[in-house]
Short mmCIF file of C-alpha atoms and ligand atoms in Angstrom, two decimals:
data_model
loop_
_atom_site.label_atom_id
_atom_site.label_comp_id
_atom_site.label_asym_id
_atom_site.label_seq_id
_atom_site.Cartn_x
_atom_site.Cartn_y
_atom_site.Cartn_z
CA LEU A 22 2.65 28.58 -0.52
CA LYS A 23 5.63 27.96 -1.35
CA SER A 24 6.95 27.82 -4.80
CA SER A 25 10.11 25.56 -5.14
CA SER A 26 12.84 24.59 -2.36
CA SER A 27 14.74 26.85 -0.85
CA GLY A 28 17.93 24.21 0.19
CA PRO A 29 19.75 21.54 -1.71
CA GLY A 30 16.88 19.22 -1.89
CA LEU A 31 14.67 18.70 -4.08
CA HIS A 32 11.14 19.85 -4.45
CA VAL A 33 8.93 16.19 -4.64
CA ILE A 34 4.96 16.57 -4.69
CA HIS A 35 3.05 13.53 -4.76
CA ILE A 36 -0.10 13.12 -5.81
CA ALA A 37 -2.36 10.09 -4.73
CA ALA A 38 -5.63 8.35 -3.55
CA GLU A 39 -4.39 7.72 0.40
CA MET A 40 -1.96 8.38 2.29
CA ALA A 41 -2.29 6.73 6.39
CA PRO A 42 -3.35 7.89 8.31
CA VAL A 43 -5.70 10.35 7.03
CA ALA A 44 -7.00 8.67 4.04
CA LYS A 45 -5.69 4.91 4.58
CA VAL A 46 -6.80 1.62 2.56
CA GLY A 47 -4.75 -0.40 2.12
CA GLY A 48 -0.33 -0.35 1.83
CA LEU A 49 -0.53 2.36 -0.27
CA GLY A 50 -1.31 5.05 2.67
CA ASP A 51 1.31 3.82 4.66
CA VAL A 52 3.43 4.06 1.75
CA LEU A 53 3.29 7.32 0.98
CA SER A 54 3.50 8.51 4.40
CA ALA A 55 6.54 7.13 5.26
CA LEU A 56 8.23 7.40 2.44
CA SER A 57 7.41 11.24 2.19
CA LYS A 58 8.60 11.68 5.99
CA ALA A 59 11.95 9.32 5.07
CA LEU A 60 12.32 11.49 1.89
CA GLN A 61 11.69 14.97 4.30
CA LYS A 62 14.74 13.64 6.68
CA LYS A 63 17.32 13.84 4.18
CA GLY A 64 16.80 17.56 4.03
CA HIS A 65 14.11 17.34 0.93
CA LEU A 66 11.12 19.34 0.05
CA VAL A 67 7.84 17.04 -0.05
CA GLU A 68 4.21 18.05 -0.68
CA ILE A 69 1.65 15.73 -0.98
CA ILE A 70 -2.20 16.07 -2.73
CA LEU A 71 -5.18 13.99 -1.48
CA PRO A 72 -8.39 14.48 -2.69
CA LYS A 73 -10.49 16.25 0.66
CA TYR A 74 -12.46 12.89 1.36
CA ASP A 75 -15.44 12.90 3.36
CA CYS A 76 -14.64 10.02 5.30
CA MET A 77 -11.24 11.19 6.05
CA GLN A 78 -10.10 11.12 9.40
CA TYR A 79 -9.56 14.79 10.38
CA GLU A 80 -8.08 14.76 13.83
CA CYS A 81 -4.44 14.24 11.71
CA ILE A 82 -4.57 17.05 10.23
CA GLN A 83 -3.31 20.08 12.00
CA ASP A 84 -3.82 23.35 11.43
CA LEU A 85 -6.63 22.30 8.34
CA ARG A 86 -7.37 25.62 6.32
CA VAL A 87 -9.01 26.78 3.52
CA LEU A 88 -6.56 28.43 0.91
CA ASP A 89 -7.76 31.83 -0.83
CA LEU A 90 -6.67 30.15 -3.89
CA VAL A 91 -9.59 28.79 -6.33
CA VAL A 92 -8.24 26.19 -8.64
CA GLU A 93 -10.05 26.25 -11.84
CA SER A 94 -10.09 22.84 -13.54
CA TYR A 95 -11.33 21.39 -17.09
CA PHE A 96 -13.46 18.72 -17.43
CA ASP A 97 -16.27 17.06 -19.36
CA GLY A 98 -15.62 20.43 -21.75
CA ARG A 99 -16.57 23.22 -19.29
CA LEU A 100 -13.91 24.63 -15.69
CA TYR A 101 -15.30 23.94 -12.20
CA ASN A 102 -13.43 25.59 -8.92
CA ASN A 103 -11.93 23.48 -6.26
CA LYS A 104 -11.61 24.60 -2.69
CA ILE A 105 -8.07 24.18 -1.74
CA TRP A 106 -7.69 22.59 1.94
CA VAL A 107 -3.87 22.84 3.34
CA GLY A 108 -2.93 21.29 6.82
CA THR A 109 -0.06 18.83 7.93
CA VAL A 110 -0.65 15.26 8.56
CA GLU A 111 2.46 14.28 11.20
CA GLY A 112 4.69 17.18 9.94
CA LEU A 113 3.87 16.67 5.93
CA PRO A 114 2.35 19.49 3.94
CA VAL A 115 -0.44 18.31 2.47
CA TYR A 116 -3.29 19.69 0.24
CA PHE A 117 -6.25 18.64 0.10
CA ILE A 118 -8.57 19.25 -3.36
CA GLU A 119 -12.55 19.95 -2.62
CA PRO A 120 -14.19 19.86 -6.08
CA HIS A 121 -16.89 21.76 -6.77
CA HIS A 122 -18.75 19.53 -9.00
CA PRO A 123 -22.41 18.33 -8.67
CA ALA A 124 -21.26 15.35 -8.37
CA LYS A 125 -20.16 14.84 -5.24
CA PHE A 126 -16.69 13.42 -6.30
CA PHE A 127 -15.16 12.85 -2.34
CA TRP A 128 -18.75 13.41 -0.62
CA ARG A 129 -19.11 9.75 -1.32
CA GLY A 130 -18.08 8.57 2.36
CA LYS A 131 -15.58 6.12 1.09
CA THR A 132 -12.66 5.94 -0.68
CA TYR A 133 -12.83 4.12 -3.86
CA GLY A 134 -15.29 1.22 -4.67
CA GLU A 135 -17.95 3.88 -7.23
CA PRO A 136 -19.26 3.19 -10.45
CA ASP A 137 -17.64 6.42 -11.35
CA ASP A 138 -14.15 6.68 -10.29
CA LEU A 139 -12.87 7.05 -13.91
CA LYS A 140 -14.18 9.98 -13.32
CA ARG A 141 -13.26 11.07 -10.00
CA PHE A 142 -9.69 10.35 -10.03
CA SER A 143 -9.47 11.70 -13.00
CA PHE A 144 -10.47 15.37 -11.97
CA PHE A 145 -8.48 14.66 -8.98
CA SER A 146 -4.97 14.06 -11.21
CA ARG A 147 -6.12 17.17 -13.85
CA ALA A 148 -7.10 19.21 -10.41
CA ALA A 149 -3.53 18.03 -8.98
CA LEU A 150 -1.76 19.72 -12.20
CA GLU A 151 -3.72 22.57 -12.28
CA LEU A 152 -3.27 23.51 -8.81
CA ILE A 153 1.13 22.64 -9.17
CA HIS A 154 0.60 25.73 -12.11
CA GLN A 155 -1.98 27.85 -10.25
CA ALA A 156 0.80 28.30 -7.22
CA SER A 157 3.71 28.47 -9.83
CA LYS A 158 5.50 25.81 -7.99
CA LYS A 159 8.45 24.25 -9.94
CA PRO A 160 9.03 20.77 -8.32
CA ASP A 161 11.51 18.71 -9.18
CA ILE A 162 9.76 15.81 -9.09
CA ILE A 163 5.37 14.91 -9.88
CA HIS A 164 5.57 11.27 -8.18
CA CYS A 165 2.05 9.53 -8.85
CA HIS A 166 0.76 6.63 -7.83
CA ASP A 167 -1.40 3.48 -9.07
CA TRP A 168 -4.05 3.86 -11.66
CA GLN A 169 -6.15 6.82 -9.77
CA THR A 170 -3.10 9.06 -10.53
CA ALA A 171 -1.39 7.43 -13.75
CA PHE A 172 -3.47 9.93 -15.75
CA VAL A 173 -0.78 12.40 -13.62
CA ALA A 174 1.82 11.45 -17.17
CA PRO A 175 0.23 11.97 -20.13
CA LEU A 176 -1.93 14.89 -18.93
CA TYR A 177 1.82 16.38 -17.48
CA TRP A 178 3.77 15.96 -21.05
CA ASP A 179 0.45 16.94 -23.33
CA LEU A 180 -1.18 19.35 -21.43
CA TYR A 181 0.88 21.33 -18.99
CA ALA A 182 4.25 21.35 -19.95
CA PRO A 183 3.32 23.08 -22.88
CA LYS A 184 1.88 25.71 -20.40
CA GLY A 185 5.05 26.33 -18.67
CA LEU A 186 5.05 23.38 -15.70
CA ASN A 187 8.17 22.29 -17.19
CA SER A 188 10.37 21.64 -14.42
CA ALA A 189 9.76 18.42 -12.89
CA ARG A 190 10.54 15.01 -14.25
CA ILE A 191 7.20 11.43 -13.93
CA CYS A 192 7.71 9.11 -11.34
CA PHE A 193 5.23 6.55 -11.53
CA THR A 194 4.59 3.95 -8.89
CA CYS A 195 2.26 0.58 -9.29
CA HIS A 196 2.15 -0.71 -6.00
CA ASN A 197 -0.10 -3.54 -8.13
CA PHE A 198 -0.52 -4.29 -11.46
CA GLU A 199 -3.99 -5.70 -10.64
CA TYR A 200 -5.60 -3.15 -10.96
CA GLN A 201 -5.25 -0.56 -14.45
CA GLY A 202 -8.17 1.56 -14.68
CA THR A 203 -8.41 0.40 -18.01
CA THR A 204 -11.79 2.18 -19.77
CA THR A 205 -13.11 2.44 -22.98
CA ALA A 206 -11.34 5.47 -25.00
CA SER A 207 -13.42 7.52 -24.65
CA GLU A 208 -13.81 8.23 -21.14
CA ILE A 209 -10.39 10.17 -21.11
CA ALA A 210 -11.51 13.14 -22.98
CA SER A 211 -12.72 14.12 -20.11
CA CYS A 212 -10.13 15.28 -18.76
CA GLY A 213 -8.71 17.15 -21.53
CA LEU A 214 -6.86 14.22 -22.89
CA ASP A 215 -6.45 13.21 -26.44
CA VAL A 216 -8.19 10.40 -27.66
CA HIS A 217 -7.05 10.44 -31.21
CA HIS A 218 -3.23 11.26 -30.08
CA LEU A 219 -3.27 8.66 -26.83
CA ASN A 220 -5.27 5.64 -28.65
CA ARG A 221 -2.26 3.68 -29.78
CA PRO A 222 -0.61 0.72 -29.01
CA ASP A 223 2.21 2.35 -28.09
CA ARG A 224 0.98 5.09 -25.91
CA MET A 225 -2.40 4.27 -23.43
CA GLN A 226 -4.27 1.95 -25.58
CA ASP A 227 -4.78 -1.10 -23.41
CA ASN A 228 -3.14 -4.71 -24.81
CA SER A 229 -5.22 -6.80 -24.89
CA SER A 230 -9.29 -4.23 -26.43
CA PRO A 231 -7.64 -1.78 -28.89
CA ASP A 232 -10.74 0.29 -28.15
CA ARG A 233 -10.12 0.28 -24.47
CA ILE A 234 -7.47 2.92 -22.64
CA ASN A 235 -5.30 1.79 -20.08
CA PRO A 236 -4.15 4.14 -17.67
CA VAL A 237 -1.43 2.57 -16.09
CA LYS A 238 0.25 1.65 -19.27
CA GLY A 239 0.29 5.23 -19.78
CA ALA A 240 1.83 6.25 -16.78
CA ILE A 241 4.50 3.80 -18.08
CA VAL A 242 4.99 4.69 -21.37
CA PHE A 243 4.44 8.91 -19.60
CA SER A 244 6.78 8.66 -16.76
CA ASN A 245 10.73 9.66 -16.97
CA ILE A 246 11.11 6.73 -14.07
CA VAL A 247 8.77 4.03 -13.21
CA THR A 248 9.29 1.60 -9.95
CA THR A 249 6.80 -0.75 -8.62
CA VAL A 250 7.91 -1.90 -4.74
CA SER A 251 9.47 -5.25 -3.88
CA PRO A 252 12.43 -6.76 -6.83
CA THR A 253 10.37 -10.09 -6.86
CA TYR A 254 7.57 -8.67 -8.44
CA ALA A 255 9.66 -6.35 -10.99
CA GLN A 256 10.58 -9.37 -12.48
CA GLU A 257 7.45 -10.91 -11.86
CA VAL A 258 5.59 -8.98 -13.95
CA ARG A 259 7.63 -8.20 -16.63
CA THR A 260 6.20 -11.99 -17.56
CA SER A 261 3.34 -13.29 -19.30
CA GLN A 262 1.80 -14.97 -16.15
CA GLY A 263 2.61 -12.07 -13.62
CA GLY A 264 2.38 -9.18 -15.87
CA GLN A 265 -1.44 -9.03 -16.14
CA GLY A 266 -1.02 -8.12 -19.72
CA LEU A 267 1.41 -5.26 -18.92
CA HIS A 268 4.89 -7.03 -19.46
CA ALA A 269 5.28 -6.59 -23.14
CA THR A 270 4.73 -2.87 -21.87
CA LEU A 271 7.10 -3.02 -19.72
CA ASN A 272 10.16 -4.71 -21.04
CA ASP A 273 9.48 -2.14 -23.96
CA HIS A 274 10.61 0.08 -20.49
CA ALA A 275 13.00 -1.88 -19.14
CA GLN A 276 15.43 0.55 -18.36
CA LYS A 277 13.56 2.79 -16.75
CA PHE A 278 11.67 0.49 -14.66
CA VAL A 279 12.94 -0.88 -11.31
CA GLY A 280 11.31 -2.67 -7.85
CA ILE A 281 12.44 -1.28 -4.66
CA LEU A 282 11.33 -2.98 -1.59
CA ASN A 283 9.45 -0.53 0.32
CA GLY A 284 9.64 0.11 3.89
CA ILE A 285 7.04 0.56 7.31
CA ASP A 286 7.20 3.37 9.47
CA THR A 287 9.04 2.63 12.33
CA ASP A 288 7.40 5.11 14.54
CA ALA A 289 3.94 4.23 13.26
CA TRP A 290 5.14 0.72 14.05
CA ASN A 291 6.48 0.53 17.12
CA PRO A 292 5.74 -1.92 19.75
CA ALA A 293 7.68 -0.03 22.35
CA THR A 294 5.17 3.11 22.12
CA ASP A 295 2.49 2.30 20.36
CA SER A 296 0.21 3.74 22.23
CA HIS A 297 -2.65 1.55 20.54
CA LEU A 298 -1.03 -1.45 22.61
CA ARG A 299 -1.99 -2.11 26.78
CA PHE A 300 1.58 -2.91 27.32
CA GLN A 301 4.57 -1.87 25.78
CA TYR A 302 7.28 -4.06 24.81
CA ASN A 303 10.96 -4.23 23.40
CA ALA A 304 12.94 -7.33 21.84
CA ASP A 305 14.89 -7.44 25.58
CA ASP A 306 11.45 -7.88 27.41
CA LEU A 307 9.07 -9.37 25.78
CA GLU A 308 7.21 -9.80 29.12
CA GLY A 309 4.71 -7.23 27.73
CA LYS A 310 3.57 -9.42 24.19
CA ALA A 311 2.39 -12.14 26.17
CA GLU A 312 0.37 -9.49 28.10
CA ASN A 313 -0.81 -8.03 24.98
CA LYS A 314 -1.63 -11.66 24.04
CA LYS A 315 -3.98 -12.31 27.15
CA ALA A 316 -5.48 -9.22 26.89
CA LEU A 317 -6.45 -10.33 23.35
CA ARG A 318 -7.59 -13.21 23.72
CA ARG A 319 -10.08 -11.75 27.23
CA HIS A 320 -10.79 -8.59 24.57
CA LEU A 321 -11.87 -11.00 21.95
CA GLY A 322 -13.51 -13.61 24.60
CA LEU A 323 -11.45 -16.72 23.48
CA SER A 324 -9.52 -19.29 25.85
CA PHE A 325 -6.13 -17.70 28.15
CA ALA A 326 -6.01 -21.02 30.07
CA ASP A 327 -2.82 -22.08 28.58
CA SER A 328 -0.28 -19.30 27.68
CA ARG A 329 2.15 -21.39 25.14
CA ARG A 330 -1.23 -21.94 22.75
CA PRO A 331 0.00 -20.22 20.13
CA LEU A 332 -2.15 -17.84 17.94
CA VAL A 333 -1.74 -16.69 14.70
CA GLY A 334 -3.33 -13.74 13.39
CA CYS A 335 -4.41 -12.82 9.81
CA ILE A 336 -4.58 -8.86 9.01
CA THR A 337 -6.40 -8.64 5.35
CA ARG A 338 -8.39 -6.58 2.86
CA LEU A 339 -10.02 -10.29 1.35
CA VAL A 340 -9.62 -10.64 -2.26
CA PRO A 341 -8.66 -13.44 -4.05
CA GLN A 342 -4.64 -12.39 -4.31
CA LYS A 343 -3.83 -12.63 -0.62
CA GLY A 344 -5.24 -16.56 -1.00
CA VAL A 345 -8.57 -16.16 0.30
CA HIS A 346 -8.81 -20.49 0.34
CA LEU A 347 -5.94 -20.63 1.99
CA ILE A 348 -7.25 -18.32 4.76
CA ARG A 349 -9.77 -20.07 5.63
CA HIS A 350 -8.14 -23.43 5.45
CA ALA A 351 -5.92 -21.84 8.27
CA ILE A 352 -8.32 -21.37 10.43
CA TYR A 353 -8.84 -25.28 9.92
CA ARG A 354 -5.49 -26.14 11.08
CA ALA A 355 -5.05 -24.02 13.39
CA LEU A 356 -7.28 -25.64 15.47
CA GLU A 357 -6.14 -29.23 14.81
CA LEU A 358 -2.89 -28.41 15.70
CA GLY A 359 -3.94 -26.77 18.86
CA GLY A 360 -3.58 -22.93 17.89
CA GLN A 361 -5.90 -20.44 18.02
CA PHE A 362 -6.56 -18.36 15.41
CA VAL A 363 -7.80 -14.24 14.85
CA LEU A 364 -8.76 -12.75 11.26
CA LEU A 365 -8.88 -9.17 10.79
CA GLY A 366 -10.20 -8.65 7.62
CA SER A 367 -13.01 -6.52 4.99
CA SER A 368 -13.70 -8.10 1.63
CA PRO A 369 -15.03 -5.42 -1.39
CA VAL A 370 -15.72 -8.56 -2.46
CA PRO A 371 -19.37 -9.80 -1.45
CA SER A 372 -19.20 -12.86 -2.06
CA ILE A 373 -16.39 -13.44 -0.68
CA HIS A 374 -17.32 -11.57 2.77
CA ARG A 375 -20.52 -13.85 2.75
CA GLU A 376 -18.43 -16.43 2.71
CA PHE A 377 -16.27 -15.11 5.45
CA GLU A 378 -18.86 -13.87 7.64
CA GLU A 379 -20.84 -18.05 7.74
CA ILE A 380 -17.14 -19.22 9.15
CA ALA A 381 -17.51 -15.42 11.53
CA ASN A 382 -21.10 -16.50 12.25
CA LYS A 383 -19.98 -20.31 12.76
CA PHE A 384 -17.28 -19.82 15.23
CA GLN A 385 -19.10 -16.75 17.19
CA ASN A 386 -19.11 -18.18 20.82
CA HIS A 387 -15.66 -20.36 19.59
CA GLU A 388 -12.98 -20.18 22.43
CA HIS A 389 -10.26 -20.34 20.00
CA ILE A 390 -11.03 -18.98 16.87
CA ARG A 391 -12.53 -15.28 16.02
CA LEU A 392 -13.28 -13.34 12.76
CA ILE A 393 -13.55 -9.92 12.90
CA LEU A 394 -15.01 -8.81 9.13
CA LYS A 395 -14.25 -5.11 9.14
CA TYR A 396 -11.23 -2.76 8.96
CA ASP A 397 -9.84 -1.31 12.33
CA GLU A 398 -6.68 0.05 12.97
CA ALA A 399 -6.41 0.76 16.51
CA LEU A 400 -6.87 -3.73 16.52
CA SER A 401 -4.91 -4.06 13.88
CA HIS A 402 -1.72 -3.14 16.75
CA SER A 403 -3.15 -5.77 19.44
CA ILE A 404 -3.20 -8.08 16.83
CA TYR A 405 0.31 -8.05 15.26
CA ALA A 406 1.50 -7.51 19.54
CA ALA A 407 -0.26 -10.70 20.36
CA SER A 408 0.28 -12.97 17.98
CA ASP A 409 2.88 -15.76 17.91
CA MET A 410 2.49 -16.29 14.07
CA PHE A 411 1.24 -14.46 11.26
CA ILE A 412 0.21 -15.72 8.00
CA ILE A 413 0.34 -14.33 4.11
CA PRO A 414 -0.59 -17.20 2.18
CA SER A 415 -1.09 -15.05 -1.09
CA ILE A 416 -1.23 -15.63 -4.80
CA PHE A 417 0.98 -12.71 -5.50
CA GLU A 418 2.10 -9.56 -3.04
CA PRO A 419 3.63 -7.22 -4.96
CA CYS A 420 5.27 -6.15 -1.18
CA GLY A 421 3.33 -6.83 1.47
CA LEU A 422 3.76 -4.67 4.86
CA THR A 423 2.01 -7.24 7.29
CA GLN A 424 4.91 -9.29 7.43
CA MET A 425 7.43 -6.72 8.15
CA ILE A 426 4.73 -5.34 11.12
CA ALA A 427 3.95 -8.58 12.43
CA MET A 428 8.00 -9.46 12.47
CA ARG A 429 8.70 -6.11 14.56
CA TYR A 430 6.19 -7.01 16.81
CA GLY A 431 7.38 -10.42 16.98
CA ALA A 432 5.42 -12.72 15.27
CA ILE A 433 6.71 -15.05 12.98
CA PRO A 434 5.48 -14.45 9.28
CA ILE A 435 4.54 -17.76 7.58
CA VAL A 436 4.79 -16.98 3.70
CA ARG A 437 3.73 -17.74 0.56
CA LYS A 438 7.15 -17.22 -1.99
CA THR A 439 5.87 -14.18 -3.69
CA GLY A 440 6.56 -10.90 -4.77
CA GLY A 441 8.08 -8.54 -1.68
CA LEU A 442 7.19 -12.19 0.59
CA ASN A 443 10.41 -13.72 -1.76
CA ASP A 444 12.65 -10.40 -0.84
CA SER A 445 11.52 -10.11 3.24
CA VAL A 446 11.05 -13.84 4.57
CA PHE A 447 13.36 -16.56 5.09
CA ASP A 448 12.96 -19.97 5.48
CA VAL A 449 14.60 -20.78 9.01
CA ASP A 450 14.93 -24.45 6.93
CA ASP A 451 16.41 -23.08 4.11
CA ASP A 452 20.53 -24.48 4.33
CA THR A 453 20.76 -22.45 0.94
CA ILE A 454 20.20 -18.94 3.12
CA PRO A 455 22.71 -17.86 5.77
CA VAL A 456 21.55 -18.07 9.28
CA GLN A 457 21.00 -14.73 10.27
CA LEU A 458 18.73 -14.18 7.22
CA ARG A 459 16.42 -16.82 8.16
CA ASN A 460 13.48 -14.89 9.71
CA GLY A 461 10.17 -17.04 9.16
CA PHE A 462 8.74 -19.81 6.92
CA THR A 463 7.70 -20.36 3.63
CA PHE A 464 6.23 -22.45 1.03
CA ILE A 465 5.40 -22.56 -2.70
CA THR A 466 2.60 -24.40 -4.14
CA PRO A 467 -0.76 -22.24 -3.29
CA ASP A 468 -2.88 -25.53 -1.81
CA GLU A 469 -3.33 -27.15 1.32
CA GLN A 470 -0.92 -29.22 1.22
CA GLY A 471 2.14 -26.64 0.12
CA PHE A 472 0.40 -24.09 2.60
CA ASN A 473 0.95 -27.28 5.83
CA GLY A 474 4.37 -28.10 4.68
CA ALA A 475 5.16 -24.34 5.81
CA PHE A 476 2.08 -24.00 8.82
CA ASP A 477 2.88 -27.10 10.61
CA ARG A 478 7.31 -26.77 11.22
CA ALA A 479 5.90 -23.46 12.62
CA PHE A 480 3.84 -24.89 15.09
CA ASN A 481 6.62 -28.01 15.49
CA HIS A 482 9.08 -25.19 16.34
CA TYR A 483 7.25 -23.58 17.95
CA ASN A 484 5.92 -26.22 20.15
CA SER A 485 9.00 -28.22 20.37
CA ASP A 486 12.16 -25.31 21.34
CA SER A 487 10.60 -22.58 23.43
CA GLU A 488 13.64 -21.42 23.45
CA GLY A 489 14.58 -21.28 19.32
CA TRP A 490 11.70 -19.48 19.20
CA GLN A 491 12.15 -16.75 21.82
CA GLU A 492 15.97 -16.14 20.07
CA LEU A 493 13.46 -15.95 16.66
CA MET A 494 11.20 -13.49 18.22
CA HIS A 495 14.17 -11.44 18.77
CA LYS A 496 15.85 -11.53 15.84
CA VAL A 497 12.93 -10.81 13.48
CA MET A 498 11.92 -7.68 15.78
CA ASN A 499 15.76 -6.14 15.68
CA ILE A 500 15.45 -6.58 11.58
CA ASP A 501 15.47 -3.06 9.88
CA PHE A 502 12.42 -2.79 8.00
CA SER A 503 12.74 1.36 8.26
CA TRP A 504 12.92 3.78 4.81
CA ASP A 505 16.02 4.81 4.80
CA THR A 506 17.75 2.58 2.34
CA SER A 507 14.74 2.39 0.04
CA ALA A 508 14.49 6.40 -0.04
CA SER A 509 17.68 6.49 -0.67
CA GLN A 510 17.18 4.46 -3.90
CA TYR A 511 14.54 6.91 -4.62
CA GLU A 512 16.67 9.86 -4.29
CA GLU A 513 18.96 7.94 -6.62
CA LEU A 514 16.23 7.55 -9.18
CA TYR A 515 15.29 11.28 -8.65
CA LEU A 516 18.74 12.54 -9.01
CA GLN A 517 19.85 10.26 -11.33
CA SER A 518 16.57 11.75 -13.62
CA VAL A 519 16.96 15.16 -12.87
CA SER A 520 20.33 16.09 -13.89
CA ARG A 521 19.53 13.87 -17.33
CA ALA A 522 16.95 16.73 -18.25
CA LYS A 523 19.54 19.69 -16.95
CA ALA A 524 22.30 17.80 -18.85
CA ALA A 525 19.94 17.55 -22.19
CA ARG A 526 18.44 21.65 -21.35
CA CYS A 527 22.24 22.46 -21.75
CA ALA A 528 22.80 19.90 -24.25
CA PRO A 529 23.91 22.33 -27.74
P1 ADP B 28 -2.87 -4.02 0.58
O1 ADP B 28 -1.73 -3.07 0.25
O2 ADP B 28 -2.98 -5.21 -0.49
O3 ADP B 28 -4.24 -4.28 1.24
P2 ADP B 28 -0.57 -4.28 2.34
O4 ADP B 28 -0.11 -5.62 3.24
O5 ADP B 28 1.11 -4.14 1.56
O6 ADP B 28 -1.39 -4.65 1.64
O7 ADP B 28 -1.02 -3.27 3.75
C1 ADP B 28 -1.84 -3.56 4.21
C2 ADP B 28 -1.97 -2.55 5.33
O8 ADP B 28 -3.44 -2.55 5.26
C3 ADP B 28 -1.21 -2.94 6.79
O9 ADP B 28 -0.49 -1.69 6.99
C4 ADP B 28 -2.23 -3.98 7.33
O10 ADP B 28 -2.57 -3.67 8.69
C5 ADP B 28 -3.26 -3.04 7.00
N1 ADP B 28 -4.77 -3.54 7.11
C6 ADP B 28 -5.71 -4.65 5.66
N2 ADP B 28 -6.39 -5.14 6.37
C7 ADP B 28 -6.95 -4.28 7.58
C8 ADP B 28 -8.24 -4.27 8.73
N3 ADP B 28 -9.03 -4.73 8.17
N4 ADP B 28 -7.68 -3.05 9.65
C9 ADP B 28 -6.55 -2.81 9.87
N5 ADP B 28 -6.01 -2.42 8.99
C10 ADP B 28 -5.97 -3.75 7.79
#
């Protein structure tokens, strides 16, 4: 066990519920591994703490082994042992916590969506801090993510700093303010937080119900750095329409709150080396993309008679945020416009799942439409590679990664101008935007007419100007979506925070 960084870099520990590819549900998983890799490349010591889920991709972990250390952590009035595993995931050291708790918190066959998620993750947050403390680590930055590990911030300052774990500054990143983990006030006592001390309007009390506690609000109040995942979303959540009840809190803490646009892992998402693809390709040789389109059409039983017929892709969680009514509409509109449509989506919402299941069944033998309602990493790569266009009609979108992945694979994005989509997709027909930045099709009004405004234009461009389309593909595939710039911004925030803390310690 390393106790601190040996080089000049910072020692950063991420505590999170997801990490790609071992435990990925959505964008958080991608961000965690890509940001960590980028920081590691810059010379920092980066470690990650995750729950040891039974349903992880264990084949992605190298040298997984149990440590001698058994970490005892407090929950519901007593101490529980935690077995600590360590392994390497894509070159990053990762600790996995396996609680010996009768509720078998991470032995559920899924990551989230259990009735006792609040207990599961508040337990994990406390055990992660306990691990850092008992292993005598002295990190410079503890970086927690989303409501599942938001408890880390108040736990650190109220319980662990007084115990001597006080080397770190706390950074909290909210990847989506829709999920705040709000709960009855008494529940946070389980992990040892003091309800009376924290259930106050300027601390963890939920802004709309005084008898409830809001973990995300707690992390905003108690962290030294608060970030979210794009500059536009950072502005949106500071308004009453976009703030999901937290705008006032974010405005109170505005001086420590920033939006940093996510990047993507350009090694994992690289059409020139992607082992999930039948044919690798790059911006200068798009032959392979056409071959992948043919292969996917064949694989899914779609017609491949006309190679120029545009293929529209959509890969998403099917939740209201993603504009499900517009996704449904796009399926029919693509058909009307002479295109093909492939949706890869999974929904945790039963009514949405049923609705899309009906559409999937209706089109199950259709030559131009295919809906695949599951989570499938390998298939997602093939769809990005095969698609000519890619739709993201989100109602709100903190950052969105699929538009960047799509572009890297030469699929032109058609998106609603919101959040991170507004920071990464610029309309090809918008004269107010410098030509070199224009890379897709955008719309504002979240209704069918608004969507058609962008979708129909994309089809027109595709059908009427095949050379222009090729140039556009070439251009979007060459955009730098790597983490280099964004990781430097995180690095800068970490360094500023660490040096402020040092200055405060040295002050007379
Ligand atoms: P969110 O985090 O809101 O789900 P993002 O755009 O930030 O959305 O990240 C989505 C990530 O999850 C992308 O890597 C995308 O390819 C992947 N993804 C979403 N749905 C599926 C699915 N059904 N199968 C495989 N990958 C999926």
